[in-house]
Amino acid sequence: MEVGVIGVDVGGTKMTAGLYREEIVKLLRVQVDRGAGAEGGFKVICDMLVDLFNEARLRGFSVERIGVGFGGPVDFESGVVYLSHHVRGWENFPLRDELERRFGVSVVVDNDANAGALGEWVFGAGRGIDDLIYVNIGTGIGSGVISGGRLVRGWRNLAGEIGHMTVKLDGPVCSCGRRGCLESLASGSAIGREGSERFGRAMRSEEIFELALEGNAIARQILFEVIDSLAFAIGAAVNLFNPRKVILGGGVAEVSESLLVEPLRERLSYYTLREVYEGLEVVRAELGYDAGVMGAIALAIVMF
Amino acid sequence: MEVGVIGVDVGGTKMTAGLYREEIVKLLRVQVDRGAGAEGGFKVICDMLVDLFNEARLRGFSVERIGVGFGGPVDFESGVVYLSHHVRGWENFPLRDELERRFGVSVVVDNDANAGALGEWVFGAGRGIDDLIYVNIGTGIGSGVISGGRLVRGWRNLAGEIGHMTVKLDGPVCSCGRRGCLESLASGSAIGREGSERFGRAMRSEEIFELALEGNAIARQILFEVIDSLAFAIGAAVNLFNPRKVILGGGVAEVSESLLVEPLRERLSYYTLREVYEGLEVVRAELGYDAGVMGAIALAIVMF
């Protein structure tokens, strides 16, 4: 193509931006102090964009559009951020309009779960699949759903909140204040917390996966419970959306197939109607570490 | 309009067809013996259609399209019935093509839950609301979802199976063979079964609702548990779809507001993320007894 696009992934403490023209031709990644707030974060975004616009000019093409995947709820219609759960100052920030005013190109802003789903749909494990659920299992758990070739957004672009589906009424307290949400049982932080409790020392989820691979019984039991919670919630979503593929992304999903994806695929049969389970594929996301920025690029390409 | 449409609601033992032109100008309702199978049912459908085509001719207008809401899963693309859970012989029946061949007008066939959602969207409690969940609570429990002004169909038009979402791992055996599905806990038949067990005599759900209204403690406890199960499953759907309205249809939903709709609306706050619950409306369906045929008429009007 004669032109390129830019994708920006806005995290709590990490900003990533990529200039894309058939492939990512330049990628920038910047750590941001959480204390810098929305103001500091926005300044970093603008600096990265100036850099990438310059790069495009040097390479002799123009930037047609900017896609932004934001780590929190966004009003897609207006491009205004509702808030960030991690960084102060983003409440009602008109991110799209501010960027359009400064850079003079059209901008699309969405939450990072929707961007992640679009990324896998355009570039990854969801290519050619018009009915898919993308579940990101990392520090938190979010999902984006494509149904009939379109993102399911809901009334206020808040659809896909699988992380806050109740799984266990008497489960741990969740970041949202309620109890037993999927996120409180199966996120990376929840796995670490569970391991720390049962092993009696501070642990991260990665270590528990390693112990499970080595055959440690406690670690295997933790994983069994995590997979059961995931199957319960994803099974409900599968009954409701009838997807052809479930795509698992995020740090937790990057462990070996045999530890998470295969047992989850089997366990899903307990929680889904037979007709809906038939032919369902459960796979890992393909985009890995750059999923965020690839999702933002997909937003810029698809959502106009 | 110069032309009319026909809607046909195909149930297990009851067929309803309506000729529609600004309103229903003629309605036919026929009981069918379950033993007559698909063959017998199809003959009744055709007889009703001949009658309604004649009626249209007498009134001086033509029939433009036929919509059929079928009580079981349907492949929307091809108009072929997958099967009926109640009547033998419907497996892979090419209902759309058979009707088009006989009557020479275009035909749209969908499952009755999708038709019900469209009916409320076009004629009922969902007018003007592009993000809604319609839940039909009768002998079984089904749902149809409209998101961004479009039916959510899923890969094989099997989306919306809220009735088979697992709510209680150790719950009663469901018609689908698994345990603790919403349908096994909160459908009309489940309420009747629960009452029969606790009161020690055969009961129907209607009687339990009456007793609850009179203040009977056992009946109220049964209802509390039913509402909790509904809130659990509908809450999951609300987190996933972010609808503006939840519309409750079917026989069970026709009891007084104070007994079901109001407590359910409150209970939903336990199972939904605060941002998603904010502004959510929970209402009864408006179409009542003729919901099936109005849904089929909506199919004929909207789905072309």
mmCIF file with all atom_site columns, C-alpha atoms in Angstrom, chain A residues 54-242:
data_model
loop_
_atom_site.group_PDB
_atom_site.id
_atom_site.type_symbol
_atom_site.label_atom_id
_atom_site.label_alt_id
_atom_site.label_comp_id
_atom_site.label_asym_id
_atom_site.label_entity_id
_atom_site.label_seq_id
_atom_site.pdbx_PDB_ins_code
_atom_site.Cartn_x
_atom_site.Cartn_y
_atom_site.Cartn_z
_atom_site.occupancy
_atom_site.B_iso_or_equiv
_atom_site.pdbx_formal_charge
_atom_site.auth_seq_id
_atom_site.auth_comp_id
_atom_site.auth_asym_id
_atom_site.auth_atom_id
_atom_site.pdbx_PDB_model_num
ATOM 1   C CA . ASN A 1 54  ? 8.884   11.299  11.099 1.00 0.00 ? 54  ASN A CA 1
ATOM 2   C CA . GLU A 1 55  ? 9.887   7.726   10.333 1.00 0.00 ? 55  GLU A CA 1
ATOM 3   C CA . ALA A 1 56  ? 7.054   7.426   7.801  1.00 0.00 ? 56  ALA A CA 1
ATOM 4   C CA . ARG A 1 57  ? 8.127   10.655  6.120  1.00 0.00 ? 57  ARG A CA 1
ATOM 5   C CA . LEU A 1 58  ? 11.744  9.460   5.912  1.00 0.00 ? 58  LEU A CA 1
ATOM 6   C CA . ARG A 1 59  ? 10.510  6.267   4.279  1.00 0.00 ? 59  ARG A CA 1
ATOM 7   C CA . GLY A 1 60  ? 8.396   8.231   1.823  1.00 0.00 ? 60  GLY A CA 1
ATOM 8   C CA . PHE A 1 61  ? 4.873   7.245   2.820  1.00 0.00 ? 61  PHE A CA 1
ATOM 9   C CA . SER A 1 62  ? 2.113   8.920   4.782  1.00 0.00 ? 62  SER A CA 1
ATOM 10  C CA . VAL A 1 63  ? 0.161   7.796   7.847  1.00 0.00 ? 63  VAL A CA 1
ATOM 11  C CA . GLU A 1 64  ? -3.506  7.340   7.073  1.00 0.00 ? 64  GLU A CA 1
ATOM 12  C CA . ARG A 1 65  ? -4.935  6.496   10.469 1.00 0.00 ? 65  ARG A CA 1
ATOM 13  C CA . ILE A 1 66  ? -4.061  5.841   14.112 1.00 0.00 ? 66  ILE A CA 1
ATOM 14  C CA . GLY A 1 67  ? -5.589  2.983   16.110 1.00 0.00 ? 67  GLY A CA 1
ATOM 15  C CA . VAL A 1 68  ? -5.408  3.082   19.893 1.00 0.00 ? 68  VAL A CA 1
ATOM 16  C CA . GLY A 1 69  ? -6.063  0.108   22.187 1.00 0.00 ? 69  GLY A CA 1
ATOM 17  C CA . PHE A 1 70  ? -6.652  1.486   25.674 1.00 0.00 ? 70  PHE A CA 1
ATOM 18  C CA . GLY A 1 71  ? -6.300  -0.517  28.890 1.00 0.00 ? 71  GLY A CA 1
ATOM 19  C CA . GLY A 1 72  ? -9.716  0.337   30.251 1.00 0.00 ? 72  GLY A CA 1
ATOM 20  C CA . PRO A 1 73  ? -13.304 1.053   29.187 1.00 0.00 ? 73  PRO A CA 1
ATOM 21  C CA . VAL A 1 74  ? -13.768 3.450   26.275 1.00 0.00 ? 74  VAL A CA 1
ATOM 22  C CA . ASP A 1 75  ? -16.852 4.946   24.662 1.00 0.00 ? 75  ASP A CA 1
ATOM 23  C CA . PHE A 1 76  ? -16.186 3.769   21.115 1.00 0.00 ? 76  PHE A CA 1
ATOM 24  C CA . GLU A 1 77  ? -18.655 6.158   19.461 1.00 0.00 ? 77  GLU A CA 1
ATOM 25  C CA . SER A 1 78  ? -17.080 9.304   20.882 1.00 0.00 ? 78  SER A CA 1
ATOM 26  C CA . GLY A 1 79  ? -13.517 8.051   21.425 1.00 0.00 ? 79  GLY A CA 1
ATOM 27  C CA . VAL A 1 80  ? -13.688 9.245   25.028 1.00 0.00 ? 80  VAL A CA 1
ATOM 28  C CA . VAL A 1 81  ? -12.035 7.144   27.752 1.00 0.00 ? 81  VAL A CA 1
ATOM 29  C CA . TYR A 1 82  ? -14.437 6.287   30.608 1.00 0.00 ? 82  TYR A CA 1
ATOM 30  C CA . LEU A 1 83  ? -11.592 5.728   33.071 1.00 0.00 ? 83  LEU A CA 1
ATOM 31  C CA . SER A 1 84  ? -8.479  3.692   33.835 1.00 0.00 ? 84  SER A CA 1
ATOM 32  C CA . HIS A 1 85  ? -8.590  1.329   36.791 1.00 0.00 ? 85  HIS A CA 1
ATOM 33  C CA . HIS A 1 86  ? -4.843  1.746   37.219 1.00 0.00 ? 86  HIS A CA 1
ATOM 34  C CA . VAL A 1 87  ? -3.886  5.331   36.412 1.00 0.00 ? 87  VAL A CA 1
ATOM 35  C CA . ARG A 1 88  ? -5.601  8.509   37.640 1.00 0.00 ? 88  ARG A CA 1
ATOM 36  C CA . GLY A 1 89  ? -6.672  11.326  35.348 1.00 0.00 ? 89  GLY A CA 1
ATOM 37  C CA . TRP A 1 90  ? -8.096  9.368   32.409 1.00 0.00 ? 90  TRP A CA 1
ATOM 38  C CA . GLU A 1 91  ? -11.731 9.939   33.438 1.00 0.00 ? 91  GLU A CA 1
ATOM 39  C CA . ASN A 1 92  ? -13.651 11.292  30.408 1.00 0.00 ? 92  ASN A CA 1
ATOM 40  C CA . PHE A 1 93  ? -10.418 12.038  28.546 1.00 0.00 ? 93  PHE A CA 1
ATOM 41  C CA . PRO A 1 94  ? -11.337 12.800  24.877 1.00 0.00 ? 94  PRO A CA 1
ATOM 42  C CA . LEU A 1 95  ? -8.432  10.735  23.566 1.00 0.00 ? 95  LEU A CA 1
ATOM 43  C CA . ARG A 1 96  ? -9.607  10.467  19.961 1.00 0.00 ? 96  ARG A CA 1
ATOM 44  C CA . ASP A 1 97  ? -10.324 14.176  19.500 1.00 0.00 ? 97  ASP A CA 1
ATOM 45  C CA . GLU A 1 98  ? -7.100  15.270  21.202 1.00 0.00 ? 98  GLU A CA 1
ATOM 46  C CA . LEU A 1 99  ? -5.034  13.045  18.920 1.00 0.00 ? 99  LEU A CA 1
ATOM 47  C CA . GLU A 1 100 ? -6.958  14.013  15.786 1.00 0.00 ? 100 GLU A CA 1
ATOM 48  C CA . ARG A 1 101 ? -6.464  17.692  16.582 1.00 0.00 ? 101 ARG A CA 1
ATOM 49  C CA . ARG A 1 102 ? -2.713  17.281  17.107 1.00 0.00 ? 102 ARG A CA 1
ATOM 50  C CA . PHE A 1 103 ? -1.913  14.926  14.223 1.00 0.00 ? 103 PHE A CA 1
ATOM 51  C CA . GLY A 1 104 ? -4.551  15.740  11.621 1.00 0.00 ? 104 GLY A CA 1
ATOM 52  C CA . VAL A 1 105 ? -5.420  12.126  10.757 1.00 0.00 ? 105 VAL A CA 1
ATOM 53  C CA . SER A 1 106 ? -8.409  10.054  11.772 1.00 0.00 ? 106 SER A CA 1
ATOM 54  C CA . VAL A 1 107 ? -8.061  8.131   15.028 1.00 0.00 ? 107 VAL A CA 1
ATOM 55  C CA . VAL A 1 108 ? -9.943  5.064   16.342 1.00 0.00 ? 108 VAL A CA 1
ATOM 56  C CA . VAL A 1 109 ? -9.916  4.300   20.070 1.00 0.00 ? 109 VAL A CA 1
ATOM 57  C CA . ASP A 1 110 ? -11.200 1.108   21.666 1.00 0.00 ? 110 ASP A CA 1
ATOM 58  C CA . ASN A 1 111 ? -10.507 -0.968  24.767 1.00 0.00 ? 111 ASN A CA 1
ATOM 59  C CA . ASP A 1 112 ? -7.585  -3.375  24.570 1.00 0.00 ? 112 ASP A CA 1
ATOM 60  C CA . ALA A 1 113 ? -9.736  -6.534  24.733 1.00 0.00 ? 113 ALA A CA 1
ATOM 61  C CA . ASN A 1 114 ? -11.634 -5.519  21.597 1.00 0.00 ? 114 ASN A CA 1
ATOM 62  C CA . ALA A 1 115 ? -8.365  -4.526  19.949 1.00 0.00 ? 115 ALA A CA 1
ATOM 63  C CA . GLY A 1 116 ? -6.888  -7.898  20.925 1.00 0.00 ? 116 GLY A CA 1
ATOM 64  C CA . ALA A 1 117 ? -9.812  -9.753  19.340 1.00 0.00 ? 117 ALA A CA 1
ATOM 65  C CA . LEU A 1 118 ? -9.482  -7.722  16.142 1.00 0.00 ? 118 LEU A CA 1
ATOM 66  C CA . GLY A 1 119 ? -5.725  -8.317  16.103 1.00 0.00 ? 119 GLY A CA 1
ATOM 67  C CA . GLU A 1 120 ? -6.158  -12.091 16.177 1.00 0.00 ? 120 GLU A CA 1
ATOM 68  C CA . TRP A 1 121 ? -8.962  -11.818 13.606 1.00 0.00 ? 121 TRP A CA 1
ATOM 69  C CA . VAL A 1 122 ? -6.875  -9.813  11.132 1.00 0.00 ? 122 VAL A CA 1
ATOM 70  C CA . PHE A 1 123 ? -3.365  -11.141 11.771 1.00 0.00 ? 123 PHE A CA 1
ATOM 71  C CA . GLY A 1 124 ? -3.533  -14.159 14.043 1.00 0.00 ? 124 GLY A CA 1
ATOM 72  C CA . ALA A 1 125 ? -5.360  -17.331 15.010 1.00 0.00 ? 125 ALA A CA 1
ATOM 73  C CA . GLY A 1 126 ? -8.740  -15.926 13.969 1.00 0.00 ? 126 GLY A CA 1
ATOM 74  C CA . ARG A 1 127 ? -8.014  -15.214 10.317 1.00 0.00 ? 127 ARG A CA 1
ATOM 75  C CA . GLY A 1 128 ? -11.075 -16.121 8.248  1.00 0.00 ? 128 GLY A CA 1
ATOM 76  C CA . ILE A 1 129 ? -13.151 -16.955 11.355 1.00 0.00 ? 129 ILE A CA 1
ATOM 77  C CA . ASP A 1 130 ? -16.166 -14.659 11.720 1.00 0.00 ? 130 ASP A CA 1
ATOM 78  C CA . ASP A 1 131 ? -17.367 -16.051 15.061 1.00 0.00 ? 131 ASP A CA 1
ATOM 79  C CA . LEU A 1 132 ? -14.705 -16.106 17.753 1.00 0.00 ? 132 LEU A CA 1
ATOM 80  C CA . ILE A 1 133 ? -14.111 -15.337 21.398 1.00 0.00 ? 133 ILE A CA 1
ATOM 81  C CA . TYR A 1 134 ? -10.739 -13.921 22.353 1.00 0.00 ? 134 TYR A CA 1
ATOM 82  C CA . VAL A 1 135 ? -9.914  -14.273 26.047 1.00 0.00 ? 135 VAL A CA 1
ATOM 83  C CA . ASN A 1 136 ? -6.908  -12.489 27.486 1.00 0.00 ? 136 ASN A CA 1
ATOM 84  C CA . ILE A 1 137 ? -5.639  -14.113 30.678 1.00 0.00 ? 137 ILE A CA 1
ATOM 85  C CA . GLY A 1 138 ? -2.982  -11.950 32.247 1.00 0.00 ? 138 GLY A CA 1
ATOM 86  C CA . THR A 1 139 ? -2.880  -9.850  35.413 1.00 0.00 ? 139 THR A CA 1
ATOM 87  C CA . GLY A 1 140 ? -6.618  -9.478  34.828 1.00 0.00 ? 140 GLY A CA 1
ATOM 88  C CA . ILE A 1 141 ? -9.010  -11.312 32.484 1.00 0.00 ? 141 ILE A CA 1
ATOM 89  C CA . GLY A 1 142 ? -10.835 -9.645  29.607 1.00 0.00 ? 142 GLY A CA 1
ATOM 90  C CA . SER A 1 143 ? -12.421 -10.769 26.375 1.00 0.00 ? 143 SER A CA 1
ATOM 91  C CA . GLY A 1 144 ? -13.456 -9.483  22.994 1.00 0.00 ? 144 GLY A CA 1
ATOM 92  C CA . VAL A 1 145 ? -16.056 -11.226 20.859 1.00 0.00 ? 145 VAL A CA 1
ATOM 93  C CA . ILE A 1 146 ? -16.499 -11.194 17.105 1.00 0.00 ? 146 ILE A CA 1
ATOM 94  C CA . SER A 1 147 ? -19.893 -12.455 15.964 1.00 0.00 ? 147 SER A CA 1
ATOM 95  C CA . GLY A 1 148 ? -20.965 -12.595 12.338 1.00 0.00 ? 148 GLY A CA 1
ATOM 96  C CA . GLY A 1 149 ? -17.831 -10.669 11.386 1.00 0.00 ? 149 GLY A CA 1
ATOM 97  C CA . ARG A 1 150 ? -18.473 -7.775  13.765 1.00 0.00 ? 150 ARG A CA 1
ATOM 98  C CA . LEU A 1 151 ? -17.268 -6.880  17.248 1.00 0.00 ? 151 LEU A CA 1
ATOM 99  C CA . VAL A 1 152 ? -19.964 -7.349  19.886 1.00 0.00 ? 152 VAL A CA 1
ATOM 100 C CA . ARG A 1 153 ? -19.834 -3.998  21.666 1.00 0.00 ? 153 ARG A CA 1
ATOM 101 C CA . GLY A 1 154 ? -23.059 -3.742  23.627 1.00 0.00 ? 154 GLY A CA 1
ATOM 102 C CA . TRP A 1 155 ? -24.881 -0.616  24.658 1.00 0.00 ? 155 TRP A CA 1
ATOM 103 C CA . ARG A 1 156 ? -21.921 1.321   26.084 1.00 0.00 ? 156 ARG A CA 1
ATOM 104 C CA . ASN A 1 157 ? -19.055 -0.649  24.500 1.00 0.00 ? 157 ASN A CA 1
ATOM 105 C CA . LEU A 1 158 ? -18.661 -2.628  27.743 1.00 0.00 ? 158 LEU A CA 1
ATOM 106 C CA . ALA A 1 159 ? -19.435 -6.106  26.356 1.00 0.00 ? 159 ALA A CA 1
ATOM 107 C CA . GLY A 1 160 ? -17.032 -9.007  26.933 1.00 0.00 ? 160 GLY A CA 1
ATOM 108 C CA . GLU A 1 161 ? -16.597 -8.641  30.699 1.00 0.00 ? 161 GLU A CA 1
ATOM 109 C CA . ILE A 1 162 ? -15.987 -12.350 31.195 1.00 0.00 ? 162 ILE A CA 1
ATOM 110 C CA . GLY A 1 163 ? -13.457 -11.583 33.925 1.00 0.00 ? 163 GLY A CA 1
ATOM 111 C CA . HIS A 1 164 ? -16.268 -10.420 36.169 1.00 0.00 ? 164 HIS A CA 1
ATOM 112 C CA . MET A 1 165 ? -18.593 -13.300 35.599 1.00 0.00 ? 165 MET A CA 1
ATOM 113 C CA . THR A 1 166 ? -19.385 -14.903 38.949 1.00 0.00 ? 166 THR A CA 1
ATOM 114 C CA . VAL A 1 167 ? -17.935 -18.417 39.115 1.00 0.00 ? 167 VAL A CA 1
ATOM 115 C CA . LYS A 1 168 ? -17.823 -19.145 42.862 1.00 0.00 ? 168 LYS A CA 1
ATOM 116 C CA . LEU A 1 169 ? -20.257 -17.408 45.189 1.00 0.00 ? 169 LEU A CA 1
ATOM 117 C CA . ASP A 1 170 ? -17.920 -17.828 48.164 1.00 0.00 ? 170 ASP A CA 1
ATOM 118 C CA . GLY A 1 171 ? -14.729 -17.181 46.178 1.00 0.00 ? 171 GLY A CA 1
ATOM 119 C CA . PRO A 1 172 ? -12.012 -14.607 46.886 1.00 0.00 ? 172 PRO A CA 1
ATOM 120 C CA . VAL A 1 173 ? -12.747 -10.868 46.825 1.00 0.00 ? 173 VAL A CA 1
ATOM 121 C CA . CYS A 1 174 ? -12.157 -9.476  43.322 1.00 0.00 ? 174 CYS A CA 1
ATOM 122 C CA . SER A 1 175 ? -10.658 -6.156  42.229 1.00 0.00 ? 175 SER A CA 1
ATOM 123 C CA . CYS A 1 176 ? -14.225 -5.051  41.399 1.00 0.00 ? 176 CYS A CA 1
ATOM 124 C CA . GLY A 1 177 ? -15.337 -5.512  45.005 1.00 0.00 ? 177 GLY A CA 1
ATOM 125 C CA . ARG A 1 178 ? -17.546 -8.562  44.439 1.00 0.00 ? 178 ARG A CA 1
ATOM 126 C CA . ARG A 1 179 ? -16.656 -12.171 45.216 1.00 0.00 ? 179 ARG A CA 1
ATOM 127 C CA . GLY A 1 180 ? -15.670 -15.153 43.110 1.00 0.00 ? 180 GLY A CA 1
ATOM 128 C CA . CYS A 1 181 ? -15.369 -13.455 39.711 1.00 0.00 ? 181 CYS A CA 1
ATOM 129 C CA . LEU A 1 182 ? -13.386 -15.437 37.132 1.00 0.00 ? 182 LEU A CA 1
ATOM 130 C CA . GLU A 1 183 ? -10.581 -12.882 37.453 1.00 0.00 ? 183 GLU A CA 1
ATOM 131 C CA . SER A 1 184 ? -10.272 -13.555 41.182 1.00 0.00 ? 184 SER A CA 1
ATOM 132 C CA . LEU A 1 185 ? -9.814  -17.273 40.479 1.00 0.00 ? 185 LEU A CA 1
ATOM 133 C CA . ALA A 1 186 ? -7.879  -17.673 37.233 1.00 0.00 ? 186 ALA A CA 1
ATOM 134 C CA . SER A 1 187 ? -5.840  -14.559 36.429 1.00 0.00 ? 187 SER A CA 1
ATOM 135 C CA . GLY A 1 188 ? -2.069  -14.550 36.734 1.00 0.00 ? 188 GLY A CA 1
ATOM 136 C CA . SER A 1 189 ? -2.309  -12.687 40.017 1.00 0.00 ? 189 SER A CA 1
ATOM 137 C CA . ALA A 1 190 ? -4.943  -15.100 41.362 1.00 0.00 ? 190 ALA A CA 1
ATOM 138 C CA . ILE A 1 191 ? -2.748  -18.096 40.491 1.00 0.00 ? 191 ILE A CA 1
ATOM 139 C CA . GLY A 1 192 ? 0.210   -16.456 42.240 1.00 0.00 ? 192 GLY A CA 1
ATOM 140 C CA . ARG A 1 193 ? -1.913  -15.677 45.306 1.00 0.00 ? 193 ARG A CA 1
ATOM 141 C CA . GLU A 1 194 ? -3.233  -19.242 45.455 1.00 0.00 ? 194 GLU A CA 1
ATOM 142 C CA . GLY A 1 195 ? 0.270   -20.688 45.181 1.00 0.00 ? 195 GLY A CA 1
ATOM 143 C CA . SER A 1 196 ? 1.602   -18.350 47.844 1.00 0.00 ? 196 SER A CA 1
ATOM 144 C CA . GLU A 1 197 ? -1.137  -19.488 50.220 1.00 0.00 ? 197 GLU A CA 1
ATOM 145 C CA . ARG A 1 198 ? -0.708  -23.193 49.627 1.00 0.00 ? 198 ARG A CA 1
ATOM 146 C CA . PHE A 1 199 ? 3.086   -23.236 49.484 1.00 0.00 ? 199 PHE A CA 1
ATOM 147 C CA . GLY A 1 200 ? 3.438   -20.726 52.312 1.00 0.00 ? 200 GLY A CA 1
ATOM 148 C CA . ARG A 1 201 ? 5.793   -18.315 50.515 1.00 0.00 ? 201 ARG A CA 1
ATOM 149 C CA . ALA A 1 202 ? 5.541   -15.536 47.927 1.00 0.00 ? 202 ALA A CA 1
ATOM 150 C CA . MET A 1 203 ? 5.155   -17.042 44.456 1.00 0.00 ? 203 MET A CA 1
ATOM 151 C CA . ARG A 1 204 ? 4.425   -15.901 40.935 1.00 0.00 ? 204 ARG A CA 1
ATOM 152 C CA . SER A 1 205 ? 2.168   -17.795 38.536 1.00 0.00 ? 205 SER A CA 1
ATOM 153 C CA . GLU A 1 206 ? 5.134   -18.748 36.318 1.00 0.00 ? 206 GLU A CA 1
ATOM 154 C CA . GLU A 1 207 ? 6.700   -20.749 39.134 1.00 0.00 ? 207 GLU A CA 1
ATOM 155 C CA . ILE A 1 208 ? 3.481   -22.646 39.744 1.00 0.00 ? 208 ILE A CA 1
ATOM 156 C CA . PHE A 1 209 ? 3.286   -23.600 36.068 1.00 0.00 ? 209 PHE A CA 1
ATOM 157 C CA . GLU A 1 210 ? 6.890   -24.851 36.223 1.00 0.00 ? 210 GLU A CA 1
ATOM 158 C CA . LEU A 1 211 ? 6.166   -26.938 39.311 1.00 0.00 ? 211 LEU A CA 1
ATOM 159 C CA . ALA A 1 212 ? 3.072   -28.376 37.643 1.00 0.00 ? 212 ALA A CA 1
ATOM 160 C CA . LEU A 1 213 ? 5.120   -29.346 34.595 1.00 0.00 ? 213 LEU A CA 1
ATOM 161 C CA . GLU A 1 214 ? 7.532   -31.138 36.931 1.00 0.00 ? 214 GLU A CA 1
ATOM 162 C CA . GLY A 1 215 ? 4.581   -33.044 38.381 1.00 0.00 ? 215 GLY A CA 1
ATOM 163 C CA . ASN A 1 216 ? 4.192   -31.277 41.731 1.00 0.00 ? 216 ASN A CA 1
ATOM 164 C CA . ALA A 1 217 ? 0.802   -32.350 43.132 1.00 0.00 ? 217 ALA A CA 1
ATOM 165 C CA . ILE A 1 218 ? -0.133  -29.064 44.816 1.00 0.00 ? 218 ILE A CA 1
ATOM 166 C CA . ALA A 1 219 ? 0.698   -27.057 41.702 1.00 0.00 ? 219 ALA A CA 1
ATOM 167 C CA . ARG A 1 220 ? -1.301  -29.500 39.580 1.00 0.00 ? 220 ARG A CA 1
ATOM 168 C CA . GLN A 1 221 ? -4.287  -29.177 41.878 1.00 0.00 ? 221 GLN A CA 1
ATOM 169 C CA . ILE A 1 222 ? -4.129  -25.366 41.629 1.00 0.00 ? 222 ILE A CA 1
ATOM 170 C CA . LEU A 1 223 ? -4.035  -25.622 37.840 1.00 0.00 ? 223 LEU A CA 1
ATOM 171 C CA . PHE A 1 224 ? -6.944  -28.061 37.792 1.00 0.00 ? 224 PHE A CA 1
ATOM 172 C CA . GLU A 1 225 ? -9.055  -25.565 39.711 1.00 0.00 ? 225 GLU A CA 1
ATOM 173 C CA . VAL A 1 226 ? -7.968  -22.681 37.474 1.00 0.00 ? 226 VAL A CA 1
ATOM 174 C CA . ILE A 1 227 ? -8.885  -24.646 34.359 1.00 0.00 ? 227 ILE A CA 1
ATOM 175 C CA . ASP A 1 228 ? -12.245 -25.616 35.842 1.00 0.00 ? 228 ASP A CA 1
ATOM 176 C CA . SER A 1 229 ? -13.050 -21.959 36.556 1.00 0.00 ? 229 SER A CA 1
ATOM 177 C CA . LEU A 1 230 ? -12.002 -20.949 33.044 1.00 0.00 ? 230 LEU A CA 1
ATOM 178 C CA . ALA A 1 231 ? -14.098 -23.740 31.531 1.00 0.00 ? 231 ALA A CA 1
ATOM 179 C CA . PHE A 1 232 ? -17.124 -22.721 33.595 1.00 0.00 ? 232 PHE A CA 1
ATOM 180 C CA . ALA A 1 233 ? -17.010 -19.084 32.445 1.00 0.00 ? 233 ALA A CA 1
ATOM 181 C CA . ILE A 1 234 ? -15.830 -19.660 28.879 1.00 0.00 ? 234 ILE A CA 1
ATOM 182 C CA . GLY A 1 235 ? -18.397 -22.468 28.590 1.00 0.00 ? 235 GLY A CA 1
ATOM 183 C CA . ALA A 1 236 ? -21.159 -20.010 29.454 1.00 0.00 ? 236 ALA A CA 1
ATOM 184 C CA . ALA A 1 237 ? -19.836 -17.639 26.800 1.00 0.00 ? 237 ALA A CA 1
ATOM 185 C CA . VAL A 1 238 ? -19.654 -20.473 24.265 1.00 0.00 ? 238 VAL A CA 1
ATOM 186 C CA . ASN A 1 239 ? -23.313 -21.376 24.911 1.00 0.00 ? 239 ASN A CA 1
ATOM 187 C CA . LEU A 1 240 ? -24.282 -17.728 24.462 1.00 0.00 ? 240 LEU A CA 1
ATOM 188 C CA . PHE A 1 241 ? -22.145 -16.848 21.419 1.00 0.00 ? 241 PHE A CA 1
ATOM 189 C CA . ASN A 1 242 ? -21.761 -20.205 19.616 1.00 0.00 ? 242 ASN A CA 1
#
